[in-house]
Structures are given as structure tokens and as C-alpha cells.
Amino acid sequence: MICIGPEDRVFVLTGAGVSAESGIPTFRGVGGLWRNYRIQEVASPDAWARDPALVWEFYSMRRRVAAAARPNPAHAALADLEKKIGDRLFMCTQNVDNLHEQAGSRQVAHMHGELFVSRCDRCPRQPFADTSTYEPPAVVPQCECGGRIRPHICWFGEVPFDLDRIFAALVRCTVFTAIGTSGGVEPAASFVGQVCGRARTYYVGPESPANHLVFDECFQGEAGSVLPMLFTVE
Ligand code: NAD
């Protein structure tokens, strides 16, 4: 049980594991592969430059899987925590699905981007909502400027979104909880190291993450079972 006092500020970091019980596989769960490609081979600027149609095939598949998924009790518990403590909660997710929002979370920093948003790869036009799938024989969508429309995702080798806001929230937090993340993907894996010794630090998931030694306490179990009873708010 994590007790949240009236002065506490809570930083929650979620990873692919929080959506696993909703039917969205983790990268580890699929062995890091899509068809015979390593995920890095279809989720990188190099892949986009080499074969944008293949990249859109991969993200179209991910859009279809995510569109069919519904939030699970872990997403609901985090939305409930926001209702109770408002902006004393900072939610940061590595997930690109929208299950936190579907469960009712209002403020979510999507550091790796969002699956249902696209943007131009050339002009500064604002990213826009896009639920379409682009698979053969569909062609790669084009912007009015002549650039190509790409998924609004932070690919391997790109800089995550919202880092200023995220680091500001890390500095302020007194409770840090990571859920369903393997602790191997940077910079998220280092967040706990930024706050340990100053904030209380917790991990939730069925396996120990790679960085488990940095946490004060690990709650072993699936997020959908652990989260609904994890927080008590004073
Ligand atoms: P990961 O695939 O490396 O690790 C998943 C972690 O989830 C593992 O530690 C595993 O033990 C844990 N897990 C599995 N089932 C769980 C459950 N029921 N409850 C709690 N934890 C569970 O994922 P990662 O650490 O998030 O990082 C890899 C990258 O994968 C991220 O960049 C993320 O953007 C991307 N990703 C996102 C989604 C999504 O948006 N839903 C899905 C797959 C991958």
C-alpha cells in the first residue's frame, strides 16, 4: 500500500505492461519482433527513409490492435487517483495507446508520442488526430506541402516529447511509482535514479525490472490486480 499524504506530489511512469491486460502486447511479449523484422527496423528514422510504406503497415497494425482495446482496472485506478489528488499527480506514459485517456485520465504526458496522431515529416504543421490505417494498396499519405505524413511517435534515436515538463515534475515529486516497464529503455529507465533518496520509489509488475535495485519497494503482480488497492489518499 502506498499512502499519499496531503503534501505529497506523485509521479507515475507507465510502460507497455499496464496495457498488456487490455490485449496490447508488450514488445518483449512479442519477442521484439513484428513479422520477421526487429521492432527497431520498423520504428526508426532510417526505416522511414528506406521504406515508409512498411513503417505505415506496422503502425496501421498497431492502430487496429489499440482501437480494439479497452482500459483495464489499472488504467481506471490511475484515473481515480487523478480525481482524488488532481494536479498533485503527474502521469507520464511510454505508451502510445490512449487507454489512460479512455479510462478518464485528463493530464497524461505521452513521452513516446501517440498512436492516433500523425504529423508532416517536413513542415511545421501541428500534429493532428488520425485514426486511419495506411496499408497496401493505400499509398503513404502526403501533406499539402509535399512532405509525407508520418506517425507522431518518438522512434528509436529520436528525442522523447515533453522532457522539460517531465523533469520539472520529477524534481517536485515526493512519491515515484513505475508500472509495467522493463527499466531498459532510456531516458525513462533513469527517472527513478533522479529521485531516489529524496522521493519514495515503488515498482509494480510481474517481474523485477532491470533497474529494480533503485526502488524502495517492488509490488510483484499484474497491474490490473495490484493498482486498484495500491494507493490510499489521506
Ligand atoms: P517492455 O515491452 O520493454 O516491457 C514490458 C514490461 O511490462 C515488462 O517489464 C513486463 O514484466 C511488464 N508486464 C507485462 N505484463 C504486465 C502486467 N500485466 N502488469 C504490469 N506489468 C506487466 O515495455 P516498456 O518498458 O514500456 O518499453 C518499451 C517500449 O515499448 C516503450 O517505448 C513503449 O513506447 C513501447 N510499447 C508501447 C505499447 C503501448 O503503447 N501499449 C505496447 C508495446 C510497446
Coordinates of N, CA and C and ligand atoms in Angstrom, one line a residue:
M1 N 0.8 -1.2 0.0 CA 0.0 0.0 0.0 C 0.9 1.3 0.0
I2 N 0.5 2.2 -0.8 CA 1.3 3.5 -0.9 C 0.3 4.6 -0.3
C3 N 0.8 5.2 0.8 CA 0.0 6.2 1.4 C 0.3 7.6 0.9
I4 N -0.7 8.3 0.4 CA -0.4 9.6 -0.2 C -0.9 10.7 0.8
G5 N 0.0 11.4 1.4 CA -0.4 12.5 2.3 C -0.8 13.8 1.6
P6 N -1.3 14.7 2.4 CA -1.8 16.0 1.8 C -0.7 16.8 1.1
E7 N 0.6 16.6 1.5 CA 1.6 17.4 0.9 C 2.3 16.6 -0.3
D8 N 2.0 15.4 -0.5 CA 2.7 14.6 -1.5 C 2.4 15.0 -2.9
R9 N 3.4 14.9 -3.7 CA 3.2 15.0 -5.2 C 3.7 13.7 -5.8
V10 N 2.8 13.1 -6.6 CA 3.1 11.8 -7.1 C 3.4 11.8 -8.6
F11 N 4.5 11.1 -8.9 CA 4.9 11.0 -10.3 C 4.6 9.5 -10.7
V12 N 3.8 9.2 -11.7 CA 3.6 7.9 -12.1 C 4.1 7.7 -13.6
L13 N 5.0 6.7 -13.7 CA 5.5 6.3 -15.0 C 4.9 5.0 -15.5
T14 N 4.2 5.0 -16.6 CA 3.7 3.7 -17.0 C 4.4 3.2 -18.3
G15 N 4.4 1.9 -18.4 CA 5.0 1.3 -19.6 C 4.1 0.3 -20.3
A16 N 4.5 -0.4 -21.2 CA 3.7 -1.3 -22.0 C 2.9 -2.3 -21.2
G17 N 3.5 -2.7 -20.0 CA 2.9 -3.7 -19.1 C 1.5 -3.3 -18.6
V18 N 1.3 -2.0 -18.5 CA 0.0 -1.5 -18.0 C -1.2 -1.8 -19.0
S19 N -0.8 -1.9 -20.2 CA -1.8 -2.1 -21.3 C -1.9 -3.6 -21.7
A20 N -1.0 -4.4 -21.1 CA -0.9 -5.8 -21.6 C -2.3 -6.6 -21.3
E21 N -2.9 -6.3 -20.1 CA -4.1 -7.0 -19.8 C -5.3 -6.4 -20.6
S22 N -5.1 -5.4 -21.3 CA -6.1 -4.9 -22.3 C -6.0 -5.5 -23.6
G23 N -4.9 -6.4 -23.8 CA -4.8 -7.1 -25.1 C -3.8 -6.4 -26.0
I24 N -3.0 -5.4 -25.5 CA -2.0 -4.8 -26.4 C -0.6 -5.4 -25.9
P25 N 0.0 -6.2 -26.8 CA 1.2 -6.9 -26.4 C 2.4 -5.9 -26.1
T26 N 3.2 -6.3 -25.1 CA 4.4 -5.5 -24.9 C 5.4 -6.0 -26.0
F27 N 6.5 -5.2 -26.2 CA 7.5 -5.5 -27.2 C 8.2 -6.8 -26.8
R28 N 8.4 -6.9 -25.5 CA 9.1 -8.2 -25.0 C 8.1 -9.4 -25.2
G29 N 6.8 -9.1 -25.0 CA 5.8 -10.2 -25.2 C 5.8 -10.7 -26.6
V30 N 6.1 -9.9 -27.6 CA 6.1 -10.5 -29.0 C 7.6 -10.8 -29.4
G31 N 8.5 -10.9 -28.4 CA 9.9 -11.2 -28.7 C 10.6 -10.1 -29.4
G32 N 10.1 -8.9 -29.4 CA 10.8 -7.8 -30.0 C 10.7 -7.9 -31.6
L33 N 9.7 -8.7 -32.0 CA 9.6 -8.9 -33.5 C 8.2 -8.5 -34.0
W34 N 8.1 -8.0 -35.2 CA 6.9 -7.9 -36.0 C 7.2 -8.6 -37.3
R35 N 6.3 -9.5 -37.7 CA 6.7 -10.4 -38.8 C 8.1 -10.8 -38.6
N36 N 9.0 -10.7 -39.6 CA 10.4 -11.1 -39.2 C 11.3 -9.9 -38.9
Y37 N 10.7 -8.8 -38.8 CA 11.5 -7.6 -38.5 C 11.7 -7.3 -37.0
R38 N 12.9 -6.9 -36.6 CA 13.1 -6.4 -35.3 C 12.3 -5.1 -35.2
I39 N 11.7 -4.8 -34.0 CA 10.9 -3.6 -34.0 C 11.7 -2.3 -34.3
Q40 N 13.0 -2.3 -34.0 CA 13.8 -1.2 -34.3 C 13.9 -1.0 -35.8
E41 N 13.7 -2.1 -36.6 CA 13.9 -1.9 -38.0 C 12.6 -1.3 -38.7
V42 N 11.5 -1.2 -37.9 CA 10.3 -0.5 -38.5 C 9.9 0.7 -37.7
A43 N 10.7 1.0 -36.6 CA 10.3 2.2 -35.8 C 11.6 3.0 -35.6
S44 N 12.1 3.5 -36.7 CA 13.3 4.4 -36.7 C 13.3 5.4 -37.8
P45 N 14.0 6.5 -37.7 CA 14.1 7.4 -38.9 C 14.7 6.7 -40.1
D46 N 15.6 5.8 -39.9 CA 16.2 5.1 -41.0 C 15.2 4.3 -41.8
A47 N 14.3 3.6 -41.0 CA 13.3 2.7 -41.6 C 12.3 3.6 -42.4
W48 N 12.0 4.8 -41.9 CA 11.1 5.8 -42.6 C 11.7 6.2 -43.9
A49 N 13.0 6.5 -43.8 CA 13.7 7.0 -45.1 C 13.7 5.9 -46.1
R50 N 13.9 4.6 -45.6 CA 14.1 3.5 -46.5 C 12.8 3.0 -47.1
D51 N 11.8 2.8 -46.2 CA 10.6 2.2 -46.6 C 9.3 2.7 -45.8
P52 N 8.9 3.9 -46.1 CA 7.8 4.4 -45.4 C 6.5 3.6 -45.4
A53 N 6.3 2.9 -46.5 CA 5.1 2.1 -46.7 C 5.1 0.9 -45.6
L54 N 6.3 0.4 -45.4 CA 6.4 -0.7 -44.4 C 6.2 -0.2 -43.0
V55 N 6.7 1.0 -42.8 CA 6.5 1.7 -41.4 C 5.0 1.9 -41.2
W56 N 4.3 2.4 -42.2 CA 2.9 2.6 -42.0 C 2.1 1.2 -41.9
E57 N 2.6 0.2 -42.5 CA 2.0 -1.1 -42.3 C 2.1 -1.5 -40.8
F58 N 3.2 -1.3 -40.2 CA 3.4 -1.7 -38.8 C 2.5 -0.8 -37.9
Y59 N 2.5 0.5 -38.2 CA 1.7 1.4 -37.3 C 0.2 1.2 -37.6
S60 N -0.2 0.8 -38.8 CA -1.6 0.5 -39.1 C -2.0 -0.7 -38.3
M61 N -1.2 -1.7 -38.2 CA -1.5 -2.9 -37.4 C -1.6 -2.5 -35.9
R62 N -0.7 -1.6 -35.4 CA -0.8 -1.2 -34.0 C -2.0 -0.3 -33.8
R63 N -2.4 0.5 -34.8 CA -3.7 1.3 -34.6 C -4.9 0.3 -34.5
R64 N -4.9 -0.7 -35.3 CA -6.0 -1.7 -35.3 C -6.1 -2.4 -33.9
V65 N -4.9 -2.8 -33.4 CA -4.9 -3.5 -32.1 C -5.4 -2.6 -31.0
A66 N -4.8 -1.4 -31.0 CA -5.1 -0.4 -30.0 C -6.6 0.1 -30.0
A67 N -7.1 0.2 -31.3 CA -8.5 0.6 -31.4 C -9.5 -0.4 -30.8
A68 N -9.1 -1.7 -30.8 CA -10.0 -2.7 -30.3 C -9.8 -2.9 -28.7
A69 N -8.8 -2.2 -28.1 CA -8.6 -2.4 -26.7 C -9.4 -1.5 -25.8
R70 N -9.7 -2.0 -24.6 CA -10.4 -1.2 -23.7 C -9.6 -1.1 -22.4
P71 N -9.7 0.0 -21.6 CA -8.9 0.2 -20.4 C -9.2 -1.0 -19.4
N72 N -8.2 -1.3 -18.6 CA -8.3 -2.3 -17.6 C -8.3 -1.7 -16.2
P73 N -8.5 -2.4 -15.1 CA -8.6 -1.8 -13.8 C -7.4 -1.0 -13.4
A74 N -6.2 -1.2 -14.0 CA -5.0 -0.4 -13.7 C -5.2 1.0 -14.2
H75 N -5.7 1.1 -15.5 CA -6.0 2.5 -16.0 C -7.0 3.2 -15.2
A76 N -8.1 2.4 -14.8 CA -9.1 3.0 -14.0 C -8.6 3.5 -12.7
A77 N -7.7 2.8 -12.0 CA -7.2 3.2 -10.7 C -6.4 4.4 -10.8
L78 N -5.7 4.6 -11.9 CA -4.9 5.8 -12.1 C -5.8 7.0 -12.4
A79 N -6.8 6.8 -13.2 CA -7.8 7.9 -13.4 C -8.4 8.3 -12.1
D80 N -8.7 7.3 -11.3 CA -9.4 7.6 -10.0 C -8.4 8.4 -9.0
L81 N -7.1 8.0 -9.1 CA -6.1 8.8 -8.3 C -6.1 10.2 -8.7
E82 N -6.2 10.5 -10.0 CA -6.2 11.9 -10.5 C -7.4 12.6 -10.0
K83 N -8.5 11.9 -10.0 CA -9.8 12.6 -9.4 C -9.5 13.0 -8.0
K84 N -8.8 12.2 -7.2 CA -8.6 12.4 -5.8 C -7.6 13.5 -5.5
I85 N -6.5 13.5 -6.3 CA -5.4 14.4 -5.9 C -5.1 15.5 -7.0
G86 N -5.9 15.4 -8.1 CA -5.8 16.5 -9.1 C -4.4 16.7 -9.6
D87 N -3.9 17.9 -9.6 CA -2.6 18.2 -10.3 C -1.4 17.9 -9.4
R88 N -1.7 17.2 -8.2 CA -0.6 16.7 -7.4 C -0.1 15.3 -8.0
L89 N -0.8 14.9 -9.1 CA -0.4 13.7 -9.8 C 0.1 14.1 -11.1
F90 N 1.3 13.6 -11.5 CA 1.9 13.8 -12.8 C 1.9 12.4 -13.5
M91 N 1.2 12.2 -14.5 CA 1.1 11.0 -15.2 C 2.0 11.1 -16.5
C92 N 3.0 10.2 -16.6 CA 3.9 10.1 -17.7 C 3.8 8.7 -18.3
T93 N 3.5 8.5 -19.5 CA 3.5 7.2 -20.1 C 4.4 7.0 -21.3
Q94 N 5.0 5.8 -21.3 CA 5.8 5.5 -22.5 C 4.8 4.9 -23.6
N95 N 3.6 4.7 -23.2 CA 2.6 4.0 -24.1 C 2.1 5.0 -25.1
V96 N 1.9 4.5 -26.3 CA 1.3 5.3 -27.4 C -0.2 5.1 -27.6
D97 N -0.7 4.1 -26.9 CA -2.2 3.9 -26.9 C -2.9 5.0 -26.1
N98 N -4.2 5.1 -26.2 CA -5.0 6.1 -25.5 C -5.8 5.6 -24.3
L99 N -5.4 4.5 -23.8 CA -6.2 3.8 -22.7 C -6.3 4.6 -21.4
H100 N -5.2 5.3 -21.1 CA -5.3 6.2 -19.9 C -6.4 7.2 -20.1
E101 N -6.5 7.8 -21.3 CA -7.5 8.9 -21.5 C -8.9 8.2 -21.6
Q102 N -9.0 7.0 -22.2 CA -10.3 6.3 -22.3 C -10.8 6.0 -20.9
A103 N -9.9 5.8 -19.9 CA -10.3 5.4 -18.5 C -10.7 6.7 -17.8
G104 N -10.3 7.9 -18.3 CA -10.7 9.1 -17.7 C -9.6 10.0 -17.2
S105 N -8.3 9.6 -17.4 CA -7.2 10.5 -17.1 C -7.2 11.7 -18.0
R106 N -7.0 12.8 -17.4 CA -7.1 14.1 -18.2 C -5.7 14.6 -18.6
Q107 N -4.8 14.5 -17.7 CA -3.4 15.0 -18.0 C -2.4 13.9 -18.1
V108 N -2.0 13.6 -19.3 CA -1.1 12.5 -19.5 C 0.0 13.0 -20.4
A109 N 1.3 12.9 -20.0 CA 2.4 13.2 -20.9 C 2.8 11.9 -21.6
H110 N 2.6 12.0 -22.9 CA 3.0 10.8 -23.8 C 4.4 11.0 -24.3
M111 N 5.4 10.6 -23.5 CA 6.7 10.9 -23.9 C 7.2 10.2 -25.2
H112 N 6.5 9.1 -25.6 CA 6.9 8.4 -26.8 C 5.9 8.7 -27.9
G113 N 5.0 9.7 -27.7 CA 4.1 10.1 -28.8 C 2.8 9.3 -28.7
E114 N 1.9 9.5 -29.7 CA 0.6 9.0 -29.6 C 0.2 8.3 -30.9
L115 N -0.3 7.1 -30.8 CA -0.6 6.2 -32.0 C -1.7 6.9 -32.9
F116 N -2.6 7.6 -32.3 CA -3.7 8.1 -33.1 C -3.5 9.6 -33.5
V117 N -2.2 10.0 -33.6 CA -1.9 11.3 -34.0 C -0.8 11.1 -35.1
S118 N -0.9 12.0 -36.2 CA 0.1 12.0 -37.3 C 0.6 13.4 -37.4
R119 N 1.7 13.5 -38.2 CA 2.3 14.8 -38.5 C 3.0 14.8 -39.8
C120 N 3.3 16.0 -40.3 CA 4.1 16.0 -41.6 C 5.6 15.8 -41.2
D121 N 6.3 15.1 -42.1 CA 7.8 14.9 -41.8 C 8.6 16.1 -42.3
R122 N 7.9 17.1 -42.9 CA 8.7 18.2 -43.4 C 8.3 19.6 -42.9
C123 N 7.0 19.9 -42.8 CA 6.6 21.3 -42.5 C 6.2 21.3 -41.0
P124 N 6.1 22.5 -40.4 CA 5.8 22.7 -39.0 C 4.3 22.6 -38.7
R125 N 3.5 22.2 -39.6 CA 2.0 22.0 -39.4 C 1.9 21.2 -38.0
Q126 N 0.8 21.6 -37.3 CA 0.6 20.9 -36.0 C 0.3 19.4 -36.2
P127 N 0.7 18.6 -35.3 CA 0.3 17.2 -35.3 C -1.2 17.1 -35.2
F128 N -1.9 16.2 -35.8 CA -3.3 16.1 -35.9 C -3.9 14.7 -35.6
A129 N -5.1 14.7 -35.1 CA -5.7 13.4 -34.8 C -5.9 12.6 -36.1
D130 N -5.6 11.3 -36.0 CA -5.7 10.5 -37.3 C -5.8 9.0 -36.8
T131 N -7.0 8.5 -37.2 CA -7.2 7.1 -36.8 C -7.2 6.2 -38.0
S132 N -6.8 6.7 -39.2 CA -6.8 5.9 -40.4 C -5.7 4.9 -40.4
T133 N -5.9 3.9 -41.2 CA -4.8 2.9 -41.5 C -4.3 3.0 -42.9
Y134 N -3.0 2.9 -43.1 CA -2.5 3.0 -44.5 C -1.7 1.8 -44.8
E135 N -2.4 0.8 -45.4 CA -1.7 -0.4 -45.7 C -1.9 -0.6 -47.2
P136 N -1.0 -1.4 -47.9 CA -1.2 -1.6 -49.3 C -2.6 -2.1 -49.6
P137 N -3.3 -1.7 -50.7 CA -2.7 -0.8 -51.7 C -2.7 0.7 -51.4
A138 N -3.1 1.1 -50.2 CA -3.1 2.5 -49.9 C -1.7 3.1 -50.0
V139 N -1.6 4.3 -50.4 CA -0.2 4.9 -50.6 C 0.1 5.7 -49.3
V140 N 1.4 6.0 -49.2 CA 1.8 6.8 -48.0 C 1.2 8.2 -48.1
P141 N 0.4 8.6 -47.0 CA -0.3 9.9 -47.1 C 0.7 11.1 -47.3
Q142 N 0.2 12.1 -48.0 CA 1.1 13.2 -48.3 C 0.5 14.5 -47.7
C143 N 1.3 15.4 -47.3 CA 0.9 16.7 -46.8 C 0.8 17.7 -48.0
E144 N 0.0 18.8 -47.7 CA -0.1 19.7 -48.8 C 1.2 20.3 -49.3
C145 N 2.2 20.3 -48.4 CA 3.5 20.9 -48.7 C 4.3 20.0 -49.5
G146 N 3.9 18.7 -49.7 CA 4.6 17.8 -50.5 C 5.4 16.8 -49.6
G147 N 5.5 17.1 -48.3 CA 6.1 16.2 -47.3 C 5.2 14.9 -47.1
R148 N 5.8 14.0 -46.4 CA 5.0 12.7 -46.1 C 4.4 12.8 -44.7
I149 N 3.2 12.3 -44.6 CA 2.6 12.2 -43.2 C 3.1 11.0 -42.5
R150 N 3.6 11.2 -41.3 CA 4.2 10.1 -40.5 C 3.5 9.9 -39.2
P151 N 3.6 8.8 -38.5 CA 3.1 8.7 -37.2 C 3.8 9.6 -36.2
H152 N 3.0 10.2 -35.3 CA 3.5 11.1 -34.3 C 4.1 10.3 -33.1
I153 N 5.2 9.6 -33.4 CA 5.8 8.6 -32.5 C 7.2 9.0 -32.3
C154 N 7.8 8.8 -31.1 CA 9.2 9.0 -30.9 C 9.9 7.7 -31.2
W155 N 10.5 7.7 -32.4 CA 11.2 6.5 -32.9 C 12.5 6.3 -32.2
F156 N 13.1 5.1 -32.3 CA 14.4 4.8 -31.7 C 15.4 5.9 -32.4
G157 N 16.1 6.5 -31.5 CA 17.1 7.5 -32.0 C 16.5 8.9 -32.0
E158 N 15.2 9.1 -31.7 CA 14.7 10.4 -31.6 C 14.5 10.9 -30.2
V159 N 14.3 12.2 -30.0 CA 14.2 12.8 -28.7 C 12.7 12.7 -28.2
P160 N 12.5 12.1 -27.0 CA 11.1 12.0 -26.5 C 10.5 13.4 -26.3
F161 N 9.2 13.4 -26.3 CA 8.4 14.6 -26.1 C 8.3 15.0 -24.7
D162 N 8.1 16.3 -24.4 CA 7.7 16.8 -23.1 C 8.7 16.7 -22.0
L163 N 10.0 16.5 -22.4 CA 11.0 16.3 -21.4 C 11.1 17.4 -20.4
D164 N 10.9 18.7 -20.8 CA 11.1 19.8 -19.8 C 10.0 19.6 -18.7
R165 N 8.8 19.4 -19.1 CA 7.7 19.2 -18.1 C 7.9 18.0 -17.3
I166 N 8.5 16.9 -17.9 CA 8.7 15.7 -17.1 C 9.8 15.9 -16.1
F167 N 10.9 16.5 -16.5 CA 12.0 16.7 -15.5 C 11.5 17.7 -14.4
A168 N 10.7 18.7 -14.7 CA 10.2 19.6 -13.7 C 9.4 18.8 -12.7
A169 N 8.6 17.9 -13.2 CA 7.7 17.1 -12.3 C 8.5 16.2 -11.5
L170 N 9.6 15.6 -12.0 CA 10.5 14.7 -11.3 C 11.1 15.5 -10.1
V171 N 11.5 16.7 -10.3 CA 12.1 17.5 -9.3 C 11.2 17.7 -8.1
R172 N 9.9 17.9 -8.4 CA 8.9 18.2 -7.4 C 8.4 17.0 -6.7
C173 N 8.5 15.8 -7.3 CA 7.7 14.7 -6.7 C 8.3 14.2 -5.4
T174 N 7.4 13.6 -4.6 CA 7.8 13.0 -3.3 C 7.5 11.5 -3.3
V175 N 6.7 11.1 -4.3 CA 6.4 9.7 -4.5 C 6.5 9.4 -5.9
F176 N 7.3 8.3 -6.3 CA 7.6 7.9 -7.7 C 7.1 6.5 -7.8
T177 N 6.2 6.2 -8.8 CA 5.8 4.8 -9.0 C 5.9 4.5 -10.5
A178 N 6.6 3.4 -10.8 CA 6.7 3.0 -12.1 C 5.9 1.7 -12.2
I179 N 5.2 1.5 -13.4 CA 4.3 0.4 -13.5 C 4.5 -0.2 -14.9
G180 N 4.8 -1.5 -14.9 CA 4.9 -2.3 -16.2 C 5.9 -1.8 -17.2
T181 N 7.1 -1.5 -16.7 CA 8.1 -1.0 -17.7 C 9.4 -1.7 -17.3
S182 N 10.1 -2.2 -18.4 CA 11.2 -3.2 -18.2 C 12.4 -2.5 -17.6
G183 N 12.5 -1.2 -17.6 CA 13.6 -0.5 -17.0 C 14.8 -0.5 -17.9
G184 N 14.6 -0.8 -19.2 CA 15.7 -0.9 -20.1 C 15.7 0.2 -21.1
V185 N 14.6 1.0 -21.2 CA 14.5 2.0 -22.3 C 14.8 3.3 -21.7
E186 N 15.8 4.0 -22.3 CA 16.2 5.4 -21.8 C 15.4 6.4 -22.6
P187 N 15.1 7.6 -22.0 CA 15.6 8.0 -20.7 C 14.7 7.6 -19.5
A188 N 13.5 7.0 -19.8 CA 12.6 6.6 -18.8 C 13.2 5.8 -17.7
A189 N 14.1 4.9 -18.1 CA 14.7 4.0 -17.1 C 15.5 4.8 -16.0
S190 N 16.0 5.9 -16.3 CA 16.8 6.7 -15.4 C 16.0 7.6 -14.5
F191 N 14.7 7.7 -14.7 CA 13.9 8.7 -13.9 C 14.0 8.3 -12.4
V192 N 13.9 7.1 -12.1 CA 13.9 6.7 -10.7 C 15.2 7.1 -10.0
G193 N 16.3 7.0 -10.8 CA 17.6 7.4 -10.2 C 17.7 8.9 -9.9
Q194 N 16.9 9.7 -10.7 CA 16.9 11.1 -10.4 C 16.2 11.5 -9.1
V195 N 15.3 10.6 -8.6 CA 14.5 11.0 -7.5 C 14.8 10.2 -6.2
C196 N 15.6 9.0 -6.4 CA 15.8 8.2 -5.2 C 16.6 8.9 -4.2
G197 N 16.3 8.6 -2.9 CA 17.0 9.3 -1.8 C 16.2 10.5 -1.4
R198 N 15.3 11.0 -2.3 CA 14.5 12.2 -2.0 C 13.0 11.9 -2.0
A199 N 12.6 11.0 -2.9 CA 11.2 10.6 -3.0 C 11.1 9.1 -2.6
R200 N 9.9 8.7 -2.2 CA 9.7 7.2 -2.0 C 9.5 6.6 -3.4
T201 N 10.1 5.5 -3.7 CA 10.1 4.9 -5.0 C 9.5 3.5 -5.0
Y202 N 8.6 3.2 -5.9 CA 7.9 1.9 -6.0 C 7.8 1.4 -7.4
Y203 N 7.8 0.1 -7.5 CA 7.6 -0.5 -8.9 C 6.5 -1.5 -8.8
V204 N 5.7 -1.6 -9.8 CA 4.6 -2.6 -9.9 C 4.7 -3.4 -11.2
G205 N 4.8 -4.7 -11.1 CA 4.8 -5.6 -12.3 C 5.1 -7.0 -11.9
P206 N 4.9 -7.9 -12.9 CA 5.1 -9.3 -12.6 C 6.5 -9.8 -12.4
E207 N 7.4 -9.0 -13.0 CA 8.9 -9.4 -13.0 C 9.6 -8.1 -12.4
S208 N 10.8 -8.4 -11.9 CA 11.6 -7.3 -11.5 C 12.2 -6.6 -12.7
P209 N 12.1 -5.2 -12.7 CA 12.7 -4.5 -13.9 C 14.2 -4.5 -13.8
A210 N 14.9 -4.2 -14.9 CA 16.4 -4.2 -14.9 C 16.9 -3.3 -13.8
N211 N 16.2 -2.2 -13.5 CA 16.7 -1.2 -12.5 C 16.1 -1.4 -11.1
H212 N 15.7 -2.7 -10.8 CA 14.9 -2.9 -9.6 C 15.7 -2.5 -8.3
L213 N 17.0 -2.5 -8.3 CA 17.8 -2.1 -7.1 C 17.5 -0.7 -6.6
V214 N 17.1 0.1 -7.5 CA 17.0 1.6 -7.2 C 15.7 1.8 -6.5
F215 N 14.7 0.9 -6.6 CA 13.4 1.1 -6.0 C 13.4 0.8 -4.5
D216 N 12.6 1.5 -3.7 CA 12.5 1.2 -2.3 C 11.7 -0.1 -2.1
E217 N 10.7 -0.2 -3.0 CA 9.8 -1.4 -2.8 C 9.2 -1.8 -4.2
C218 N 9.2 -3.1 -4.4 CA 8.5 -3.6 -5.6 C 7.3 -4.4 -5.3
F219 N 6.2 -4.1 -5.9 CA 4.9 -4.9 -5.7 C 4.8 -5.8 -6.8
Q220 N 5.0 -7.1 -6.5 CA 5.0 -8.1 -7.6 C 3.6 -8.5 -8.0
G221 N 3.2 -8.4 -9.2 CA 1.9 -8.8 -9.7 C 1.5 -8.0 -10.9
E222 N 0.4 -8.4 -11.5 CA -0.1 -7.7 -12.7 C -0.8 -6.4 -12.3
A223 N -0.6 -5.4 -13.1 CA -1.0 -4.1 -12.8 C -2.5 -4.0 -12.5
G224 N -3.3 -4.8 -13.3 CA -4.8 -4.8 -13.1 C -5.2 -5.3 -11.8
S225 N -4.4 -6.2 -11.1 CA -4.7 -6.7 -9.8 C -4.2 -5.8 -8.7
V226 N -3.0 -5.3 -8.9 CA -2.3 -4.5 -7.8 C -2.8 -3.1 -7.7
L227 N -3.0 -2.4 -8.8 CA -3.3 -1.0 -8.8 C -4.6 -0.6 -8.0
P228 N -5.7 -1.4 -8.2 CA -6.9 -0.9 -7.6 C -6.8 -0.8 -6.1
M229 N -5.8 -1.5 -5.5 CA -5.7 -1.5 -4.0 C -4.4 -0.8 -3.6
L230 N -3.7 -0.2 -4.5 CA -2.3 0.3 -4.2 C -2.3 1.6 -3.4
F231 N -3.1 2.6 -3.8 CA -3.0 3.9 -3.2 C -4.0 4.2 -2.1
T232 N -3.6 4.7 -1.0 CA -4.6 5.3 -0.1 C -4.3 6.8 0.0
V233 N -5.4 7.6 -0.1 CA -5.2 9.0 0.0 C -5.7 9.6 1.3
E234 N -4.8 10.3 2.0 CA -5.2 10.8 3.3 C -6.0 12.1 3.1
Ligands
NAD1 P1 8.7 -3.6 -22.5 O1 8.0 -4.3 -23.6 O2 10.2 -3.5 -22.6 O3 8.4 -4.2 -21.1 C1 7.1 -4.5 -20.6 C2 7.1 -4.7 -19.1 O4 5.8 -4.9 -18.7 C3 7.9 -5.9 -18.6 O5 8.8 -5.5 -17.6 C4 6.9 -6.9 -18.1 O6 7.3 -7.6 -17.0 C5 5.8 -5.9 -17.7 N1 4.4 -6.5 -17.7 C6 3.9 -7.5 -18.5 N2 2.6 -7.7 -18.2 C7 2.3 -6.9 -17.2 C8 1.1 -6.6 -16.4 N3 0.0 -7.3 -16.6 N4 1.2 -5.7 -15.4 C9 2.3 -5.0 -15.2 N5 3.5 -5.2 -15.9 C10 3.5 -6.1 -16.9 O7 8.0 -2.2 -22.4 P2 8.5 -0.8 -21.9 O8 9.4 -0.9 -20.7 O9 7.2 0.1 -21.8 O10 9.3 -0.1 -23.1 C11 9.4 -0.5 -24.4 C12 8.7 0.4 -25.4 O11 7.6 -0.2 -25.8 C13 8.2 1.8 -25.0 O12 8.9 2.7 -25.8 C14 6.8 1.8 -25.4 O13 6.5 3.0 -26.2 C15 6.6 0.7 -26.3 N6 5.3 0.0 -26.4 C16 4.1 0.6 -26.1 C17 3.0 -0.1 -26.1 C18 1.7 0.6 -25.9 O14 1.5 1.7 -26.2 N7 0.7 -0.1 -25.2 C19 3.0 -1.5 -26.4 C20 4.2 -2.1 -26.7 C21 5.4 -1.4 -26.7

